[in-house]
XYZ file of C-alpha atoms in Angstrom:
533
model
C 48.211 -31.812 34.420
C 50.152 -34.755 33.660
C 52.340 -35.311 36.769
C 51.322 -35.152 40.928
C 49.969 -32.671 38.728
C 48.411 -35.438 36.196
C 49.566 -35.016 33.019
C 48.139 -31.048 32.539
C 49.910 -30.307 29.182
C 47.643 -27.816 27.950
C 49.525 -27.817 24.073
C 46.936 -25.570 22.275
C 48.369 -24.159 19.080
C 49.104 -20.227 18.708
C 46.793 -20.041 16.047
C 43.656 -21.386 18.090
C 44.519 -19.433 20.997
C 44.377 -15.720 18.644
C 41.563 -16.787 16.838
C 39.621 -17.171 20.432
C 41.327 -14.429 22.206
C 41.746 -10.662 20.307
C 37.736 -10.087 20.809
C 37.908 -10.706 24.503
C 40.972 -9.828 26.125
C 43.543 -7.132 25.253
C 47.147 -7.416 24.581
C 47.942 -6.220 28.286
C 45.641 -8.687 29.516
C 46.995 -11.907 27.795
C 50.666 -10.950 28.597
C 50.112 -10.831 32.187
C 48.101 -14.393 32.067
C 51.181 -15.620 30.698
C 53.448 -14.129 32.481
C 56.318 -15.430 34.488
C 56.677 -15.221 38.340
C 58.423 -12.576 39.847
C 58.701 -15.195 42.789
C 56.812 -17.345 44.895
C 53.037 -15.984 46.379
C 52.377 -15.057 49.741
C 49.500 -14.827 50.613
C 47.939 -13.767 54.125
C 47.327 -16.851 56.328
C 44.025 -18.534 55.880
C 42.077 -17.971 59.628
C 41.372 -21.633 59.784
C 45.354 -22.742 60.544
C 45.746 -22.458 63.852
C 47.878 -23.705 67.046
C 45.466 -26.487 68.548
C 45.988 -26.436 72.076
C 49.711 -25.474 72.344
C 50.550 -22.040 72.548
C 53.484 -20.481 71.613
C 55.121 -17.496 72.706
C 57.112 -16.136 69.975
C 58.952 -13.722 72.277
C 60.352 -16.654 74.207
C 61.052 -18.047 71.214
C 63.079 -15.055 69.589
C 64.875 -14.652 72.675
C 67.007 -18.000 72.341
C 70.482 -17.428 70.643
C 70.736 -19.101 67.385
C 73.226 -21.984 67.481
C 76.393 -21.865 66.127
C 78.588 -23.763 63.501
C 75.524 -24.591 60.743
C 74.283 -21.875 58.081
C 70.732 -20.745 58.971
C 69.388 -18.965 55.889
C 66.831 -17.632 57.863
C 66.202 -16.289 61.911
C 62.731 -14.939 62.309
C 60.639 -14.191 59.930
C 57.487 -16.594 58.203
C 57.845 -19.424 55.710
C 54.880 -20.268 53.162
C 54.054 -23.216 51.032
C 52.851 -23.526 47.222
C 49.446 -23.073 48.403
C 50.492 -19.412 49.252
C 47.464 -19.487 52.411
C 49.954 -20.865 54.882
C 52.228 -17.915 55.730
C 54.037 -18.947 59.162
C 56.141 -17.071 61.887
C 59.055 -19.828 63.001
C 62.091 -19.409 65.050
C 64.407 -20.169 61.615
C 65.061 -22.243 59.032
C 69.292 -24.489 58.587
C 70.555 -25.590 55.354
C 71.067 -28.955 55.704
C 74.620 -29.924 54.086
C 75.390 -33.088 56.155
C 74.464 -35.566 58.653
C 76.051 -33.568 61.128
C 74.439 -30.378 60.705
C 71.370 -32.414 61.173
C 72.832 -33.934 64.507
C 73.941 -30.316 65.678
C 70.326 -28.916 65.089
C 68.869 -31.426 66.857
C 70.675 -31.376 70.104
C 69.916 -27.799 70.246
C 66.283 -28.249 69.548
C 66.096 -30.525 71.935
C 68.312 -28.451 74.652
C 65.792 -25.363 74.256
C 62.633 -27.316 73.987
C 62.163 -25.815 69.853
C 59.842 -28.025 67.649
C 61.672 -29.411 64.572
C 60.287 -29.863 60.871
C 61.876 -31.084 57.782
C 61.471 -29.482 54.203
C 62.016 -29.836 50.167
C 60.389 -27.848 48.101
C 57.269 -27.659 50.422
C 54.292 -28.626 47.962
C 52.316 -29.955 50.476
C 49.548 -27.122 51.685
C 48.522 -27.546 55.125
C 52.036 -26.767 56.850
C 53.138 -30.314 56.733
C 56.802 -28.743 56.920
C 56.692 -26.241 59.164
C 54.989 -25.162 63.008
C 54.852 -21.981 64.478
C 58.166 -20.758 66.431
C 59.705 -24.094 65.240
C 63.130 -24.565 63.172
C 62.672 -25.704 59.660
C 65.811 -28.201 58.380
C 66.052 -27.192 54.681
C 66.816 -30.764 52.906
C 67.212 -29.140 48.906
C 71.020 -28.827 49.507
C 71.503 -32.474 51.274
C 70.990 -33.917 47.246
C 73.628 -36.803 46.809
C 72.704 -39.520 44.382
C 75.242 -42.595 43.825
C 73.937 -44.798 41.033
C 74.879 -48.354 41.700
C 74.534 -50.535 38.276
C 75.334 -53.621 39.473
C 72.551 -53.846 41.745
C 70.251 -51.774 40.155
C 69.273 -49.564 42.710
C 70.142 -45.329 43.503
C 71.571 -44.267 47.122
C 69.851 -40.404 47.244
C 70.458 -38.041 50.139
C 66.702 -36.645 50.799
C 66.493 -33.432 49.418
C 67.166 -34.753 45.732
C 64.739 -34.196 43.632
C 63.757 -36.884 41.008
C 64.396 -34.187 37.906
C 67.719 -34.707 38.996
C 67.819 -38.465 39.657
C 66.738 -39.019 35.873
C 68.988 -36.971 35.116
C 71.617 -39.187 36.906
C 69.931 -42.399 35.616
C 69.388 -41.372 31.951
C 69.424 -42.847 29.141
C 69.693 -46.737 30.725
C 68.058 -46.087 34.033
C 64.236 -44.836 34.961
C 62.529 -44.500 38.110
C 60.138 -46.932 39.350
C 58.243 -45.120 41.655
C 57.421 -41.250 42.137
C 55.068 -38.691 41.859
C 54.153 -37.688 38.142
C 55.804 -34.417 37.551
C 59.617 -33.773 38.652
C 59.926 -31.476 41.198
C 59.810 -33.365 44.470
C 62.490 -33.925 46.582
C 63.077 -37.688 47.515
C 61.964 -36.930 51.459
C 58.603 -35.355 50.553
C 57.718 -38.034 48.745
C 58.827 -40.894 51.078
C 56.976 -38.835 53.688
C 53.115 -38.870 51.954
C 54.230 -42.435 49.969
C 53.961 -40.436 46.616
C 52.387 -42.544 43.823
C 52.609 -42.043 39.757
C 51.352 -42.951 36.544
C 52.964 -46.651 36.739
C 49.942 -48.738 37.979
C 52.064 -51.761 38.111
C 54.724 -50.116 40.721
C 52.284 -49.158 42.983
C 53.485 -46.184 45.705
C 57.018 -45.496 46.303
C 57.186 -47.522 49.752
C 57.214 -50.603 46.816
C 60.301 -49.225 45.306
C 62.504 -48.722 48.782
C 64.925 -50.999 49.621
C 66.528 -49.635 52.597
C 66.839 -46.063 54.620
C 68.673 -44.383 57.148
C 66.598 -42.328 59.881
C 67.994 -39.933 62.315
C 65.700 -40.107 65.111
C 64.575 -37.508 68.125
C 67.962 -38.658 70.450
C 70.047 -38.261 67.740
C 70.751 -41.655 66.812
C 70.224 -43.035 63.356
C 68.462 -46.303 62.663
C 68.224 -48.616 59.314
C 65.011 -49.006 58.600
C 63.285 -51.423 55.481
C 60.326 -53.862 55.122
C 62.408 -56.787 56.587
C 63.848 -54.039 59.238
C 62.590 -52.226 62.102
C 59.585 -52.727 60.001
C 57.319 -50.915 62.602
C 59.196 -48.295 62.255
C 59.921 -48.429 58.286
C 56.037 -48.213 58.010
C 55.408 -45.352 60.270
C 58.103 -43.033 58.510
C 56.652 -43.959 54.936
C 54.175 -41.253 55.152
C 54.712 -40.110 58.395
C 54.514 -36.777 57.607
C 58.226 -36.121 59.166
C 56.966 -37.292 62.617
C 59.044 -39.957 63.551
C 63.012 -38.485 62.539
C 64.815 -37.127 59.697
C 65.590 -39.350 56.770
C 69.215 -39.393 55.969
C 69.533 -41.556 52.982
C 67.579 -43.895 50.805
C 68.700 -46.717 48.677
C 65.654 -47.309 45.718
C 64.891 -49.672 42.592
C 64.890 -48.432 39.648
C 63.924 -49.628 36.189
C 65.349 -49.701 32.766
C 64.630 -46.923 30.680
C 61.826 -48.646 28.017
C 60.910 -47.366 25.197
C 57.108 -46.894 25.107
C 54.571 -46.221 22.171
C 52.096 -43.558 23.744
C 48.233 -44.111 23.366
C 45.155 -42.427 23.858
C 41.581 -42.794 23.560
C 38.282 -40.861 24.443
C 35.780 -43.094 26.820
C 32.540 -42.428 29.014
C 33.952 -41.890 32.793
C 31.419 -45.247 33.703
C 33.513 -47.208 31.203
C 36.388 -46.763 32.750
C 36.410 -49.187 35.751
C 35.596 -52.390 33.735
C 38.184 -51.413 31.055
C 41.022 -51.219 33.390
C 40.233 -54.547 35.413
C 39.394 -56.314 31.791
C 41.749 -54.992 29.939
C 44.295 -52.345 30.919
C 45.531 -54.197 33.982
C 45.758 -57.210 32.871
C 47.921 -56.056 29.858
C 51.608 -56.770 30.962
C 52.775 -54.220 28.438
C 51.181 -51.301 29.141
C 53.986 -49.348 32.087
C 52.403 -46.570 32.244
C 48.766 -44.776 32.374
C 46.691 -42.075 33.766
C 43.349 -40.814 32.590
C 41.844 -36.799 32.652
C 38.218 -35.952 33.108
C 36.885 -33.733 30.944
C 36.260 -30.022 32.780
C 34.638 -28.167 29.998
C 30.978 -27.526 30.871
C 29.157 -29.470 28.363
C 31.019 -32.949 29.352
C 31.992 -31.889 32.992
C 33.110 -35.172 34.522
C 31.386 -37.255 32.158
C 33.765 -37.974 29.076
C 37.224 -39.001 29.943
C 40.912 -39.311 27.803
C 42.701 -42.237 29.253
C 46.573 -42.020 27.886
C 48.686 -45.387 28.059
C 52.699 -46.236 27.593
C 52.572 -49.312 25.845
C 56.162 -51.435 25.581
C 57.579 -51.287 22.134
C 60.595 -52.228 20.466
C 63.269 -49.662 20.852
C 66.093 -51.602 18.667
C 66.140 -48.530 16.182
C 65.346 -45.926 19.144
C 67.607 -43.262 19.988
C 67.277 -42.104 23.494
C 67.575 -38.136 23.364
C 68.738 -36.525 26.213
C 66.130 -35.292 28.397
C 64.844 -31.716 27.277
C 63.106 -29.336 29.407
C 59.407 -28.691 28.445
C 58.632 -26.409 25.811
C 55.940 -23.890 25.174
C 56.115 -22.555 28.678
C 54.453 -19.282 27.987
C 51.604 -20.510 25.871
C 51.239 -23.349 28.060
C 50.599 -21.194 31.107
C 48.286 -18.846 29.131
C 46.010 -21.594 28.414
C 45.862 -22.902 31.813
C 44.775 -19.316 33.474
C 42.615 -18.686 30.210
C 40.511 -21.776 31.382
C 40.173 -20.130 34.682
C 38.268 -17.032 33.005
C 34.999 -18.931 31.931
C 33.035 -21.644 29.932
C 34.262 -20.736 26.587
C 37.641 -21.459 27.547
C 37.191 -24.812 29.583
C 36.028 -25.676 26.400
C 38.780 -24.603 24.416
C 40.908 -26.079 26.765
C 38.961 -29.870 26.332
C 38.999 -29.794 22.866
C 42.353 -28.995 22.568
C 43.598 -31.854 24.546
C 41.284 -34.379 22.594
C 42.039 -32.724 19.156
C 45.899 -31.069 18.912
C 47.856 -31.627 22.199
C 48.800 -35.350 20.957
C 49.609 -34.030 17.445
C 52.575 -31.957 19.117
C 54.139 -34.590 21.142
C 57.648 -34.471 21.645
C 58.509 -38.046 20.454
C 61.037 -40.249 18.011
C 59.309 -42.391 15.622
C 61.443 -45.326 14.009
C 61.266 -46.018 10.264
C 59.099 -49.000 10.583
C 56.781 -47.390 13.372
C 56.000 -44.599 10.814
C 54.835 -46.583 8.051
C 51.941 -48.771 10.262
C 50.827 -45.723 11.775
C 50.939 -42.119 10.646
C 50.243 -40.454 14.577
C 52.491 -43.841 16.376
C 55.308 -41.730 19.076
C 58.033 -43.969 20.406
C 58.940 -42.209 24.021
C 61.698 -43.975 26.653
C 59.794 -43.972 30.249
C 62.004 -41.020 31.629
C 60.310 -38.729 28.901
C 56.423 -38.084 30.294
C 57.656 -38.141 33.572
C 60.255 -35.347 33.203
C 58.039 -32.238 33.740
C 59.115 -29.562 35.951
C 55.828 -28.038 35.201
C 56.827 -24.448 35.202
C 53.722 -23.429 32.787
C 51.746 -24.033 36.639
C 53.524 -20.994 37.993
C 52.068 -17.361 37.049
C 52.192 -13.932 37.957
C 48.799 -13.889 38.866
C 47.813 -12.157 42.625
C 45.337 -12.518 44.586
C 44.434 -16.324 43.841
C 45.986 -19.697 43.833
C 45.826 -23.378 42.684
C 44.704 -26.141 45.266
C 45.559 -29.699 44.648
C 42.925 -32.345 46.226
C 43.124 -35.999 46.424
C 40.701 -38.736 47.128
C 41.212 -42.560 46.877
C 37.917 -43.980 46.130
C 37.290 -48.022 46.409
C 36.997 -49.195 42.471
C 33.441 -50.311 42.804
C 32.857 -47.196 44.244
C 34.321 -44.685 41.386
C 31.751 -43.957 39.304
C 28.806 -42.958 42.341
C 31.938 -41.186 43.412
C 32.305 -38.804 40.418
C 28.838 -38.482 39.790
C 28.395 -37.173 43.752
C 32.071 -34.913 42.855
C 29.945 -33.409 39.891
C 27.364 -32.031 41.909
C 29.183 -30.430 44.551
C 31.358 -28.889 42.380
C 28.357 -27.598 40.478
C 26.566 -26.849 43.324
C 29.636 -24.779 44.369
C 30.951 -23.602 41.415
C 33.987 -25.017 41.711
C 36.784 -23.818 39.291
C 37.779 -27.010 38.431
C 40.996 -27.032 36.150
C 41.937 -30.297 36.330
C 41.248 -33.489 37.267
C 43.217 -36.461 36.842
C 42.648 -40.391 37.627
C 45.316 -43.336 38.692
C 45.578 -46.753 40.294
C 46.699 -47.653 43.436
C 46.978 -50.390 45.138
C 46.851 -51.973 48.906
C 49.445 -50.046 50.890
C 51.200 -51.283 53.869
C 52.463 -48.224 55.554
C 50.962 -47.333 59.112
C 48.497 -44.393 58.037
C 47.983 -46.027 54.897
C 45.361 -43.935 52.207
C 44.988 -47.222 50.774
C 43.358 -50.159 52.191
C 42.247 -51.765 49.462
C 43.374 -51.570 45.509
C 41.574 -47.831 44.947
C 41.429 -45.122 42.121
C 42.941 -41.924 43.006
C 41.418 -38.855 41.672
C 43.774 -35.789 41.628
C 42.054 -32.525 41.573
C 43.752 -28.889 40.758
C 41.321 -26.290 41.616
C 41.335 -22.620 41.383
C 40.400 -20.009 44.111
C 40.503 -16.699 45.687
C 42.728 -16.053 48.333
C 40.097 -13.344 50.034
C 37.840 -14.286 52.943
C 35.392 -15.494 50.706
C 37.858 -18.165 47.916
C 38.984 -19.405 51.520
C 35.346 -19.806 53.200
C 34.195 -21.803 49.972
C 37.490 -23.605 49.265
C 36.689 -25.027 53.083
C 33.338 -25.858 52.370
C 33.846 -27.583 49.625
C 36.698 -29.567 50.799
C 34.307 -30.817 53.661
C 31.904 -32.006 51.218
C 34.246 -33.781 49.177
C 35.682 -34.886 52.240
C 32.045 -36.690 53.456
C 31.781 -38.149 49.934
C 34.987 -39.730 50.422
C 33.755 -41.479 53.675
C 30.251 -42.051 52.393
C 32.192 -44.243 49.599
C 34.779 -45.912 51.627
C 37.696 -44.265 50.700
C 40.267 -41.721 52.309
C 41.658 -38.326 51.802
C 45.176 -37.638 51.276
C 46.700 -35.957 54.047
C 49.873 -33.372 52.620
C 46.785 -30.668 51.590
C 44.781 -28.181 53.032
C 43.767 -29.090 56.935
C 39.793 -28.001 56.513
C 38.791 -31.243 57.817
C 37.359 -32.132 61.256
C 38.772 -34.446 63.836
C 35.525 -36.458 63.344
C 36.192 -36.896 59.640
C 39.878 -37.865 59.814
C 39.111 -40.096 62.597
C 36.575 -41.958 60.379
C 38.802 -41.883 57.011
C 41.558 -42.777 59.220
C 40.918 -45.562 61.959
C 44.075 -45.631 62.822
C 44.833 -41.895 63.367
C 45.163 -42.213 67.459
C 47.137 -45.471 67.450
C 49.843 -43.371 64.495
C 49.806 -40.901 67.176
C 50.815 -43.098 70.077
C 53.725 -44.341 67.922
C 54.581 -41.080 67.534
C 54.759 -40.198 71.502
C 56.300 -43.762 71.860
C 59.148 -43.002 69.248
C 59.373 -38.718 70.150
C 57.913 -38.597 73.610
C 58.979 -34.957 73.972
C 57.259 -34.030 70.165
C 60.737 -32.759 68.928
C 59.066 -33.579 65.468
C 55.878 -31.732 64.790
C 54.075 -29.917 61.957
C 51.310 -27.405 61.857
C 49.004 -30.544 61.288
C 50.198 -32.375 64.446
C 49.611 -29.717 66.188
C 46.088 -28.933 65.252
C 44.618 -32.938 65.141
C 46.924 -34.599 68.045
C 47.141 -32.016 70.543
């Protein structure tokens, strides 16, 4: 996983994967492993996402007439997320289109006493976008992006996602801040302050120059770090809490060419290389590291990938392609989740032949001082829609996990991460490290400069994936606090009060700015629900 995935390229050649496969697995077998989706899951709700202390009476709820004059795509029904565990009964779901159909919503929300939740492309997995009987505003068609040259910046409506905005911005133009794979809409990201493979950018609440917020009466406020701060701070990763952003105007960068690097290291390496050496190094825009998950170096050896500046006077910047190898991609990934031998196959593959099939331009001059140097502009590695992540496959699902761990802390981190996932038997598939730094938002997940550990884990969606899933989330979860560091908040809600109280200090002074802003809770979530009520 390369991308708020990591970078999760899993580029094994065809040959490899027969040579390993025709003994074990019939033809049937490997098809459906790669197989498209016919669609998104849905899975049953897990038991453990429930209402808190508010009730709601979804025959009340139903009985309200739907307003008129804005397109609801849905009335009734249940909404899900990419977890698949979340499956949700809600009063209906608008397609946001304007300002005004946001407005319109709103003042019926309010006049019949209906909760109110925003949506993209819903990748968070604890019902971050969504609450029981509530009405979900559906952002993905409210997608307008102005580029603006002259002062270097991009005006986005918040359902954009940033596939599109490079696509906008290429080939002079590159993001500055956002998550590491595509897909995210603008609003989700503002929401949980995404972060990325650029260590020197920091989270996106660095790259956000102003934004326009619709709050609970309707009105709409400009918000920015030098206005209505307080209230700039609590809506970067608020969680949708506070009102509905209606635009944002964001930095961008220029599209640099990069040469891509890699190198193999011991995980307890890694710390003092990046403070001697990596961060220090001006040139280097982008990194992100993997730790191994193949049983014989589980968490121990670790590839660390770098973007290093180079001179693109001879480079030709291709349009951006969309990634290759889908099917093959996506067969190695759910191979990996069948057993050892494969975890290994996967590891060795991404240390031995994934580099070797880069999609990259070398220049002339490039190619004679090195015969493996790849030239890439900075849109390229971050332009992953990651479709290879999406599968056919019932009756489980993928769980991402984050933790941001103090960096004196990391490597007693990891080595405590190794044994409960052993202890567990965790089906690790990936897990990814970046840099963060000190984050000024209100519930920030970053006091300090941290590493961020991204973790993509396989499970059942029975009773049983569920009951273990939840116990080792707690576990992770008191490692976490045992080392300082915080959990992200846009996953799975398995933790107690008592642990987000102590990973979060500031948990019940976010929620008083959230009754002092929306006294009447027209903005809530499933997780507002459960930990505020």
């Amino acid at each position: 996983m390369q991308k708020s995935f990591g970078k999760f390229k899993a580029g094994v050649s065809a040959a490899a994967v027969l040579v390993a496969l025709f003994g074990v697995y019939g033809f049937r077998k490997l098809q459906a492993l790669a197989a498209d989706p016919a669609g998104p899951k849905d899975c049953r709700a897990a038991d453990d996402i429930g209402e808190g202390n508010v009730k709601i009476d979804l025959d009340k709820v139903r009985a309200i007439a739907p307003l008129q004059g804005v397109k609801w795509s849905q009335l009734g029904g249940s909404i899900n997320d990419a977890s698949c565990l979340n499956r949700t009964e809600i009063y209906g779901m608008v397609e946001v289109h304007s300002v005004d159909d946001i407005a319109k919503t709103l003042a019926f929300a309010r006049a019949n006493k209906l909760p109110v939740t925003t949506a993209g492309v819903r990748h968070s997995m604890g019902g971050q976008a969504f609450r029981k009987g509530g009405i979900v505003l559906d952002m993905r068609g409210f997608n307008r992006i102005t580029l603006n040259e002259a002062a270097r910046s991009v005006t986005v409506q918040p359902g954009a996602t940033w596939h599109d905005i490079q696509i906008v911005l290429h080939p002079r133009f590159a993001v500055r801040a956002m998550q590491s794979t595509d897909i995210f809409s603008v609003g989700g990201s503002i929401s949980v302050n995404a972060h990325g493979m650029d260590h020197q950018a920091g989270a996106l609440a660095r790259s956000i120059k102003t934004m326009k917020v619709m709050l609970a009466d309707g009105s709409v406020q400009s918000v920015s770090p030098t206005e209505n701060q307080e209230l700039f701070n609590l809506v970067v990763g608020g969680y949708g809490l506070f009102g509905v952003i209606v635009e944002a105007e964001l930095d961008i960068a220029d599209n640099t060419v990069y040469q891509t690097g890699r190198r193999v290291l011991d995980y307890k390496a890694f710390p003092a290389l990046f403070a001697d050496d990596i961060e220090k190094d001006g040139n280097i825009g982008l990194m992100y590291g993997h730790l191994s998950t193949a049983p014989s170096s589980f968490l121990q050896e670790m590839l660390l990938y770098t973007y290093t500046k180079a001179d693109g006077a001879d480079f030709k910047r291709q349009p951006l392609g969309e990634v290759s190898g889908t099917k093959l991609r996506r067969l190695t990934i759910n191979l990996s989740k069948q057993g050892s031998f494969f975890q290994e196959l996967k590891w060795l593959s991404e240390k031995h032949i994934e580099h070797r099939m880069e999609n990259c331009t070398v220049t002339r001059a490039q190619a004679i001082a090195s015969g493996e140097a790849c030239l890439v502009s900075r849109n390229d590695p971050m332009h992953d829609s990651v479709p290879y992540l999406r599968n056919a496959l019932q009756d489980e699902t993928d769980i991402l996990h984050e933790y941001f761990i103090p960096r004196k802390n990391f490597v007693a981190f990891v080595d405590g991460m190794r044994r409960i996932m052993l202890d567990n038997k965790t089906n690790l598939l990936n897990a990814s490290v970046r840099v963060v730094h000190k984050e000024e938002n209100f519930l920030t997940y970053s006091p300090e400069p941290a590493f961020s550990l991204v973790l993509y884990i396989n499970q059942p969606t029975d009773d049983e994936g569920n009951r273990r899933m939840k116990k080792v989330t707690e576990e992770l979860i008191g490692l976490t606090i045992a080392n300082q560091g915080r959990f992200f908040l846009p996953y799975q809600l398995y933790y107690s009060r008592d642990q987000l109280k102590k990973s979060y200090p500031q948990i019940d002074d976010f929620f008083a700015a959230k009754r002092k802003y929306d006294p009447a809770d027209l903005f809530t979530n499933t997780m507002y629900q459960k930990y505020a009520s």
